[in-house]
Amino acid sequence: MRSVDKVEPADDSLRGRVALITGASGGIGQAIALALSREATVVAIAYGNQRQAAQNLAKQITDSGGRAVAFGADLGTSDGPVQLIQEVEEKLGPVEILVSNAGIGKVCKLEELSVEDFDHTLAVNLRAPFLLAQKVLPGMGERGFGRVLFISSVAAFTGGIVGPHYASSKAGLHGLTHSLAARFAPLGVTVNALAPALIANTGMLPGEPEELSSKIPVHRLGKPGEVGDLALAILSNAYITNQVISIDGGIYPR
Ligand SMILES: NC(=O)c1ccc[n+]([C@@H]2O[C@H](COP(=O)([O-])OP(=O)(O)OC[C@H]3O[C@@H](n4cnc5c(N)ncnc54)[C@H](OP(=O)(O)O)[C@@H]3O)[C@@H](O)[C@H]2O)c1
């Protein structure tokens, strides 16, 4: 029988690793940051405009014994994402877990959608996740550990109710996931996307909760904590990569 070199299992624990969560001043990002802080990761909480919300979350985490720092960045600009990574790495060390969650979704019909709104949506929802991943992935590969999770939307599958700018920006994240995951899988780096739908207590609900609930097979909105728990499960599992996983109360497929 051919002898096989003993391979030591990689340390896949998230404990003590630096996790950057964009859009952590908002509903889903906050829930993901809290879930990661339960695993004793060092949490970089990125915000756009809501500095106070981000600082409050950082305080909540540090008050309960964790480590968290808030960082501001406009991810709609071409240099914002790169500057954000530089600031986080100067303060906390290399980003080992990236949750690219910040997003926008102004409800707009095809006929009324301006070029500016289309471009801005693509810049925040797709270009920024690409730039963030481009900046952190080489280091993750060199160190032999990394996690990248893009927060997409079920709208990428169904078209959704926000508009073509939003659905296409999120569908772009799925292609980005597949392109990056294949290249980095042998290096201990997973790349996945999570596609939620209609999550309560967020700034991105495209309508009234009661009316929206009636459209969901489980007849209720999702909870941010349910998304946070699933994100943590994906990030904790070294054998899940190249996947787009929905959390949508049964909306897709139907
Ligand atoms: N809620 C849902 O039902 C739902 C469904 C499917 C997918 N999603 C996705 O989930 C993600 C999180 O959204 P959410 O539902 O939690 O909504 P949210 O509460 O409105 O949070 C959005 C976050 O994105 C940040 N952001 C927006 N534009 C930014 C920019 N230019 N620069 C930096 N940060 C920016 C916001 O920061 P500031 O507020 O600090 O500016 C905020 O933290 C989004 O990608 C969204 O598309 C949500």
mmCIF file of C-alpha atoms and ligand atoms in Angstrom:
data_model
loop_
_atom_site.group_PDB
_atom_site.id
_atom_site.type_symbol
_atom_site.label_atom_id
_atom_site.label_comp_id
_atom_site.label_asym_id
_atom_site.label_seq_id
_atom_site.Cartn_x
_atom_site.Cartn_y
_atom_site.Cartn_z
ATOM 1 C CA MET A 1 0.000 0.000 0.000
ATOM 2 C CA ARG A 2 1.271 3.496 -0.836
ATOM 3 C CA SER A 3 2.179 5.472 2.272
ATOM 4 C CA VAL A 4 0.382 8.730 2.739
ATOM 5 C CA ASP A 5 1.931 11.682 4.551
ATOM 6 C CA LYS A 6 0.055 12.531 7.704
ATOM 7 C CA VAL A 7 -1.881 15.754 7.183
ATOM 8 C CA GLU A 8 -2.495 17.827 10.297
ATOM 9 C CA PRO A 9 -6.038 19.200 10.370
ATOM 10 C CA ALA A 10 -6.118 22.935 9.866
ATOM 11 C CA ASP A 11 -7.259 25.047 12.784
ATOM 12 C CA ASP A 12 -10.675 26.039 11.506
ATOM 13 C CA SER A 13 -11.858 27.643 14.734
ATOM 14 C CA LEU A 14 -13.110 31.211 14.381
ATOM 15 C CA ARG A 15 -11.959 32.094 17.891
ATOM 16 C CA GLY A 16 -9.709 35.161 18.013
ATOM 17 C CA ARG A 17 -9.886 35.725 14.257
ATOM 18 C CA VAL A 18 -10.547 39.177 12.812
ATOM 19 C CA ALA A 19 -13.975 39.441 11.177
ATOM 20 C CA LEU A 20 -15.047 42.454 9.123
ATOM 21 C CA ILE A 21 -18.799 42.865 8.687
ATOM 22 C CA THR A 22 -19.921 45.665 6.401
ATOM 23 C CA GLY A 23 -23.338 47.214 6.937
ATOM 24 C CA ALA A 24 -23.139 46.224 10.604
ATOM 25 C CA SER A 25 -25.007 49.381 11.594
ATOM 26 C CA GLY A 26 -28.080 47.823 9.909
ATOM 27 C CA GLY A 27 -30.389 44.981 10.895
ATOM 28 C CA ILE A 28 -28.815 41.889 9.323
ATOM 29 C CA GLY A 29 -25.206 43.053 9.724
ATOM 30 C CA GLN A 30 -25.749 43.707 13.410
ATOM 31 C CA ALA A 31 -27.145 40.188 13.904
ATOM 32 C CA ILE A 32 -24.165 38.648 12.074
ATOM 33 C CA ALA A 33 -21.718 40.713 14.164
ATOM 34 C CA LEU A 34 -23.397 39.539 17.375
ATOM 35 C CA ALA A 35 -23.340 35.905 16.216
ATOM 36 C CA LEU A 36 -19.626 36.153 15.389
ATOM 37 C CA SER A 37 -18.846 37.853 18.689
ATOM 38 C CA ARG A 38 -20.363 34.819 20.480
ATOM 39 C CA GLU A 39 -17.544 32.803 18.885
ATOM 40 C CA ALA A 40 -14.989 35.247 20.347
ATOM 41 C CA THR A 41 -13.955 36.699 17.007
ATOM 42 C CA VAL A 42 -12.534 40.213 16.932
ATOM 43 C CA VAL A 43 -15.304 42.133 15.190
ATOM 44 C CA ALA A 44 -14.774 45.114 12.861
ATOM 45 C CA ILE A 45 -18.156 46.811 12.579
ATOM 46 C CA ALA A 46 -18.342 48.828 9.362
ATOM 47 C CA TYR A 47 -20.975 51.517 8.878
ATOM 48 C CA GLY A 48 -21.869 54.082 6.231
ATOM 49 C CA ASN A 49 -23.793 56.950 7.871
ATOM 50 C CA GLN A 50 -24.989 55.457 11.161
ATOM 51 C CA ARG A 51 -21.900 55.943 13.297
ATOM 52 C CA GLN A 52 -23.826 55.971 16.572
ATOM 53 C CA ALA A 53 -25.522 52.642 15.841
ATOM 54 C CA ALA A 54 -22.143 51.079 15.009
ATOM 55 C CA GLN A 55 -20.511 52.491 18.135
ATOM 56 C CA ASN A 56 -23.411 51.286 20.295
ATOM 57 C CA LEU A 57 -23.010 47.777 18.883
ATOM 58 C CA ALA A 58 -19.247 47.850 19.494
ATOM 59 C CA LYS A 59 -19.907 48.906 23.093
ATOM 60 C CA GLN A 60 -22.523 46.171 23.566
ATOM 61 C CA ILE A 61 -19.997 43.563 22.411
ATOM 62 C CA THR A 62 -17.086 44.901 24.472
ATOM 63 C CA ASP A 63 -19.314 45.285 27.561
ATOM 64 C CA SER A 64 -20.085 41.580 27.348
ATOM 65 C CA GLY A 65 -16.407 40.637 27.199
ATOM 66 C CA GLY A 66 -15.834 40.616 23.429
ATOM 67 C CA ARG A 67 -13.664 42.778 21.215
ATOM 68 C CA ALA A 68 -15.226 45.096 18.611
ATOM 69 C CA VAL A 69 -14.285 48.351 16.885
ATOM 70 C CA ALA A 70 -16.446 50.535 14.597
ATOM 71 C CA PHE A 71 -15.097 51.791 11.246
ATOM 72 C CA GLY A 72 -16.802 54.226 8.848
ATOM 73 C CA ALA A 73 -16.517 53.979 5.040
ATOM 74 C CA ASP A 74 -18.519 54.967 1.994
ATOM 75 C CA LEU A 75 -18.622 51.726 0.033
ATOM 76 C CA GLY A 76 -20.248 53.445 -2.929
ATOM 77 C CA THR A 77 -16.897 54.994 -3.877
ATOM 78 C CA SER A 78 -14.128 53.129 -5.694
ATOM 79 C CA ASP A 79 -11.525 53.759 -2.968
ATOM 80 C CA GLY A 80 -13.804 53.349 0.104
ATOM 81 C CA PRO A 81 -13.585 49.533 0.262
ATOM 82 C CA VAL A 82 -9.778 49.456 -0.029
ATOM 83 C CA GLN A 83 -9.372 52.213 2.578
ATOM 84 C CA LEU A 84 -11.691 50.318 4.915
ATOM 85 C CA ILE A 85 -9.563 47.162 4.732
ATOM 86 C CA GLN A 86 -6.391 49.214 5.292
ATOM 87 C CA GLU A 87 -7.848 50.870 8.396
ATOM 88 C CA VAL A 88 -9.136 47.606 9.853
ATOM 89 C CA GLU A 89 -5.837 45.800 9.233
ATOM 90 C CA GLU A 90 -3.781 48.652 10.735
ATOM 91 C CA LYS A 91 -5.876 48.544 13.892
ATOM 92 C CA LEU A 92 -6.773 44.856 14.285
ATOM 93 C CA GLY A 93 -4.531 42.809 11.973
ATOM 94 C CA PRO A 94 -5.315 40.839 8.800
ATOM 95 C CA VAL A 95 -8.973 40.293 7.959
ATOM 96 C CA GLU A 96 -9.577 36.535 8.183
ATOM 97 C CA ILE A 97 -13.367 36.601 7.861
ATOM 98 C CA LEU A 98 -15.138 38.991 5.483
ATOM 99 C CA VAL A 99 -18.907 39.330 5.575
ATOM 100 C CA SER A 100 -19.818 41.678 2.749
ATOM 101 C CA ASN A 101 -23.321 42.639 3.807
ATOM 102 C CA ALA A 102 -23.790 46.386 3.170
ATOM 103 C CA GLY A 103 -26.388 47.000 0.521
ATOM 104 C CA ILE A 104 -28.988 49.376 -0.817
ATOM 105 C CA GLY A 105 -32.277 48.767 -2.590
ATOM 106 C CA LYS A 106 -34.429 51.729 -3.534
ATOM 107 C CA VAL A 107 -37.723 50.356 -4.874
ATOM 108 C CA CYS A 108 -37.888 51.477 -8.505
ATOM 109 C CA LYS A 109 -39.643 50.296 -11.669
ATOM 110 C CA LEU A 110 -37.780 49.756 -14.934
ATOM 111 C CA GLU A 111 -39.382 52.833 -16.526
ATOM 112 C CA GLU A 112 -38.279 55.138 -13.683
ATOM 113 C CA LEU A 113 -34.806 53.747 -13.026
ATOM 114 C CA SER A 114 -32.082 56.331 -13.739
ATOM 115 C CA VAL A 115 -28.565 55.467 -14.897
ATOM 116 C CA GLU A 116 -27.276 57.085 -11.696
ATOM 117 C CA ASP A 117 -29.435 54.865 -9.462
ATOM 118 C CA PHE A 118 -28.493 51.768 -11.455
ATOM 119 C CA ASP A 119 -24.760 52.577 -11.251
ATOM 120 C CA HIS A 120 -24.874 53.481 -7.557
ATOM 121 C CA THR A 121 -26.713 50.258 -6.679
ATOM 122 C CA LEU A 122 -24.141 48.210 -8.595
ATOM 123 C CA ALA A 123 -21.301 50.157 -6.911
ATOM 124 C CA VAL A 124 -22.501 49.434 -3.367
ATOM 125 C CA ASN A 125 -23.992 45.966 -3.881
ATOM 126 C CA LEU A 126 -21.488 44.406 -6.302
ATOM 127 C CA ARG A 127 -18.368 46.522 -6.916
ATOM 128 C CA ALA A 128 -17.663 47.050 -3.202
ATOM 129 C CA PRO A 129 -17.942 43.315 -2.346
ATOM 130 C CA PHE A 130 -15.599 42.599 -5.273
ATOM 131 C CA LEU A 131 -13.045 45.208 -4.128
ATOM 132 C CA LEU A 132 -13.189 44.011 -0.517
ATOM 133 C CA ALA A 133 -12.684 40.396 -1.582
ATOM 134 C CA GLN A 134 -9.913 41.334 -4.011
ATOM 135 C CA LYS A 135 -8.047 43.048 -1.187
ATOM 136 C CA VAL A 136 -8.356 40.288 1.445
ATOM 137 C CA LEU A 137 -8.278 37.022 -0.528
ATOM 138 C CA PRO A 138 -4.547 36.892 -1.422
ATOM 139 C CA GLY A 139 -3.560 37.199 2.267
ATOM 140 C CA MET A 140 -6.154 34.596 3.272
ATOM 141 C CA GLY A 141 -4.706 32.212 0.706
ATOM 142 C CA GLU A 142 -1.142 32.804 1.911
ATOM 143 C CA ARG A 143 -2.127 32.196 5.540
ATOM 144 C CA GLY A 144 -4.154 29.084 4.620
ATOM 145 C CA PHE A 145 -7.391 30.234 6.222
ATOM 146 C CA GLY A 146 -10.165 32.545 5.121
ATOM 147 C CA ARG A 147 -13.900 32.985 4.999
ATOM 148 C CA VAL A 148 -15.803 35.239 2.602
ATOM 149 C CA LEU A 149 -19.570 35.493 2.769
ATOM 150 C CA PHE A 150 -21.555 37.757 0.449
ATOM 151 C CA ILE A 151 -25.058 38.746 1.524
ATOM 152 C CA SER A 152 -27.155 38.459 -1.595
ATOM 153 C CA SER A 153 -30.958 38.275 -1.864
ATOM 154 C CA VAL A 154 -33.606 35.854 -3.039
ATOM 155 C CA ALA A 155 -34.317 38.592 -5.606
ATOM 156 C CA ALA A 156 -31.311 37.235 -7.524
ATOM 157 C CA PHE A 157 -33.386 34.071 -8.160
ATOM 158 C CA THR A 158 -36.899 35.458 -8.436
ATOM 159 C CA GLY A 159 -36.410 39.027 -9.668
ATOM 160 C CA GLY A 160 -37.986 40.216 -6.413
ATOM 161 C CA ILE A 161 -39.949 43.391 -5.804
ATOM 162 C CA VAL A 162 -37.250 46.063 -5.488
ATOM 163 C CA GLY A 163 -36.335 46.369 -9.157
ATOM 164 C CA PRO A 164 -33.954 45.257 -11.923
ATOM 165 C CA HIS A 165 -30.988 47.208 -10.533
ATOM 166 C CA TYR A 166 -31.209 45.367 -7.208
ATOM 167 C CA ALA A 167 -31.890 41.871 -8.597
ATOM 168 C CA SER A 168 -29.037 42.132 -11.095
ATOM 169 C CA SER A 169 -26.583 43.462 -8.494
ATOM 170 C CA LYS A 170 -27.342 40.493 -6.248
ATOM 171 C CA ALA A 171 -27.187 37.963 -9.098
ATOM 172 C CA GLY A 172 -23.710 39.352 -9.844
ATOM 173 C CA LEU A 173 -22.638 38.276 -6.349
ATOM 174 C CA HIS A 174 -23.475 34.679 -7.242
ATOM 175 C CA GLY A 175 -21.129 34.721 -10.231
ATOM 176 C CA LEU A 176 -18.478 36.384 -8.072
ATOM 177 C CA THR A 177 -18.904 33.619 -5.471
ATOM 178 C CA HIS A 178 -18.389 30.858 -8.034
ATOM 179 C CA SER A 179 -15.417 32.574 -9.662
ATOM 180 C CA LEU A 180 -13.571 33.184 -6.380
ATOM 181 C CA ALA A 181 -14.500 29.963 -4.556
ATOM 182 C CA ALA A 182 -13.012 27.693 -7.198
ATOM 183 C CA ARG A 183 -9.660 29.457 -7.138
ATOM 184 C CA PHE A 184 -9.286 29.698 -3.353
ATOM 185 C CA ALA A 185 -10.792 26.361 -2.214
ATOM 186 C CA PRO A 186 -7.416 24.533 -2.214
ATOM 187 C CA LEU A 187 -5.947 27.261 0.010
ATOM 188 C CA GLY A 188 -8.273 26.836 3.000
ATOM 189 C CA VAL A 189 -10.529 29.712 1.988
ATOM 190 C CA THR A 190 -14.288 29.323 1.569
ATOM 191 C CA VAL A 191 -16.428 31.719 -0.454
ATOM 192 C CA ASN A 192 -20.222 31.562 -0.221
ATOM 193 C CA ALA A 193 -23.310 33.718 -0.591
ATOM 194 C CA LEU A 194 -26.379 33.885 1.607
ATOM 195 C CA ALA A 195 -29.643 34.924 -0.030
ATOM 196 C CA PRO A 196 -32.248 36.148 2.472
ATOM 197 C CA ALA A 197 -35.741 37.447 1.856
ATOM 198 C CA LEU A 198 -37.977 39.755 3.821
ATOM 199 C CA ILE A 199 -36.190 40.063 7.152
ATOM 200 C CA ALA A 200 -37.865 42.045 9.952
ATOM 201 C CA ASN A 201 -36.298 45.022 11.749
ATOM 202 C CA THR A 202 -34.094 46.040 8.834
ATOM 203 C CA GLY A 203 -33.943 49.195 6.756
ATOM 204 C CA MET A 204 -34.538 47.259 3.541
ATOM 205 C CA LEU A 205 -38.045 45.863 3.865
ATOM 206 C CA PRO A 206 -39.744 46.822 0.583
ATOM 207 C CA GLY A 207 -43.242 47.282 2.052
ATOM 208 C CA GLU A 208 -45.434 46.864 5.128
ATOM 209 C CA PRO A 209 -44.631 43.807 7.303
ATOM 210 C CA GLU A 210 -48.207 42.455 7.372
ATOM 211 C CA GLU A 211 -48.715 42.645 3.627
ATOM 212 C CA LEU A 212 -45.276 41.137 2.955
ATOM 213 C CA SER A 213 -45.845 38.286 5.435
ATOM 214 C CA SER A 214 -48.828 37.067 3.427
ATOM 215 C CA LYS A 215 -46.508 36.475 0.432
ATOM 216 C CA ILE A 216 -44.184 34.144 2.392
ATOM 217 C CA PRO A 217 -45.022 30.412 2.664
ATOM 218 C CA VAL A 218 -44.229 30.371 6.409
ATOM 219 C CA HIS A 219 -46.500 33.446 6.844
ATOM 220 C CA ARG A 220 -44.036 35.580 8.726
ATOM 221 C CA LEU A 221 -40.974 37.706 8.165
ATOM 222 C CA GLY A 222 -37.544 36.287 8.932
ATOM 223 C CA LYS A 223 -35.679 37.368 12.042
ATOM 224 C CA PRO A 224 -32.221 39.000 11.804
ATOM 225 C CA GLY A 225 -30.985 36.463 14.379
ATOM 226 C CA GLU A 226 -32.000 33.614 12.074
ATOM 227 C CA VAL A 227 -29.763 35.084 9.368
ATOM 228 C CA GLY A 228 -26.974 35.646 11.903
ATOM 229 C CA ASP A 229 -27.135 32.024 13.089
ATOM 230 C CA LEU A 230 -27.004 30.671 9.526
ATOM 231 C CA ALA A 231 -24.122 32.993 8.613
ATOM 232 C CA LEU A 232 -22.197 31.704 11.616
ATOM 233 C CA ALA A 233 -22.897 28.088 10.654
ATOM 234 C CA ILE A 234 -21.588 28.690 7.116
ATOM 235 C CA LEU A 235 -18.517 30.560 8.347
ATOM 236 C CA SER A 236 -17.758 27.808 10.886
ATOM 237 C CA ASN A 237 -17.847 25.022 8.295
ATOM 238 C CA ALA A 238 -14.718 24.479 6.186
ATOM 239 C CA TYR A 239 -16.504 22.029 3.846
ATOM 240 C CA ILE A 240 -19.132 24.492 2.612
ATOM 241 C CA THR A 241 -17.804 26.552 -0.265
ATOM 242 C CA ASN A 242 -19.014 27.815 -3.656
ATOM 243 C CA GLN A 243 -22.630 27.763 -2.417
ATOM 244 C CA VAL A 244 -25.527 30.192 -2.571
ATOM 245 C CA ILE A 245 -27.806 29.361 0.336
ATOM 246 C CA SER A 246 -31.302 30.852 0.665
ATOM 247 C CA ILE A 247 -33.035 31.809 3.895
ATOM 248 C CA ASP A 248 -36.454 32.946 2.761
ATOM 249 C CA GLY A 249 -39.337 31.182 4.508
ATOM 250 C CA GLY A 250 -39.879 28.982 1.454
ATOM 251 C CA ILE A 251 -40.160 31.662 -1.240
ATOM 252 C CA TYR A 252 -37.670 30.006 -3.596
ATOM 253 C CA PRO A 253 -38.001 27.557 -5.264
ATOM 254 C CA ARG A 254 -41.778 27.318 -5.296
HETATM 255 N N1 LIG B 1 -33.939 43.072 4.893
HETATM 256 C C1 LIG B 1 -34.247 42.169 3.965
HETATM 257 O O1 LIG B 1 -35.402 41.700 3.886
HETATM 258 C C2 LIG B 1 -33.211 41.697 2.993
HETATM 259 C C3 LIG B 1 -33.573 40.726 2.053
HETATM 260 C C4 LIG B 1 -32.620 40.269 1.154
HETATM 261 C C5 LIG B 1 -31.332 40.759 1.193
HETATM 262 N N2 LIG B 1 -30.993 41.722 2.113
HETATM 263 C C6 LIG B 1 -29.620 42.222 2.101
HETATM 264 O O2 LIG B 1 -29.115 42.233 3.415
HETATM 265 C C7 LIG B 1 -28.072 43.205 3.496
HETATM 266 C C8 LIG B 1 -28.239 44.006 4.789
HETATM 267 O O3 LIG B 1 -29.389 44.828 4.684
HETATM 268 P P1 LIG B 1 -30.432 45.048 5.876
HETATM 269 O O4 LIG B 1 -31.637 44.326 5.485
HETATM 270 O O5 LIG B 1 -29.810 44.783 7.183
HETATM 271 O O6 LIG B 1 -30.762 46.606 5.684
HETATM 272 P P2 LIG B 1 -30.294 47.883 6.514
HETATM 273 O O7 LIG B 1 -30.774 47.729 7.910
HETATM 274 O O8 LIG B 1 -30.795 49.046 5.714
HETATM 275 O O9 LIG B 1 -28.708 47.839 6.461
HETATM 276 C C9 LIG B 1 -27.989 48.218 5.322
HETATM 277 C C10 LIG B 1 -26.558 48.455 5.728
HETATM 278 O O10 LIG B 1 -25.782 48.784 4.579
HETATM 279 C C11 LIG B 1 -24.997 49.929 4.887
HETATM 280 N N3 LIG B 1 -24.718 50.729 3.698
HETATM 281 C C12 LIG B 1 -25.587 51.119 2.732
HETATM 282 N N4 LIG B 1 -24.984 51.902 1.834
HETATM 283 C C13 LIG B 1 -23.674 52.009 2.236
HETATM 284 C C14 LIG B 1 -22.538 52.682 1.721
HETATM 285 N N5 LIG B 1 -22.583 53.442 0.614
HETATM 286 N N6 LIG B 1 -21.375 52.581 2.406
HETATM 287 C C15 LIG B 1 -21.293 51.833 3.532
HETATM 288 N N7 LIG B 1 -22.331 51.168 4.050
HETATM 289 C C16 LIG B 1 -23.513 51.263 3.422
HETATM 290 C C17 LIG B 1 -25.824 50.721 5.876
HETATM 291 O O11 LIG B 1 -24.977 51.596 6.610
HETATM 292 P P3 LIG B 1 -25.507 52.992 7.248
HETATM 293 O O12 LIG B 1 -26.944 52.767 7.629
HETATM 294 O O13 LIG B 1 -24.575 53.183 8.405
HETATM 295 O O14 LIG B 1 -25.353 54.039 6.201
HETATM 296 C C18 LIG B 1 -26.418 49.611 6.721
HETATM 297 O O15 LIG B 1 -25.542 49.245 7.750
HETATM 298 C C19 LIG B 1 -28.156 44.035 2.216
HETATM 299 O O16 LIG B 1 -27.129 43.669 1.340
HETATM 300 C C20 LIG B 1 -29.504 43.655 1.644
HETATM 301 O O17 LIG B 1 -29.539 43.775 0.244
HETATM 302 C C21 LIG B 1 -31.919 42.191 3.007
#
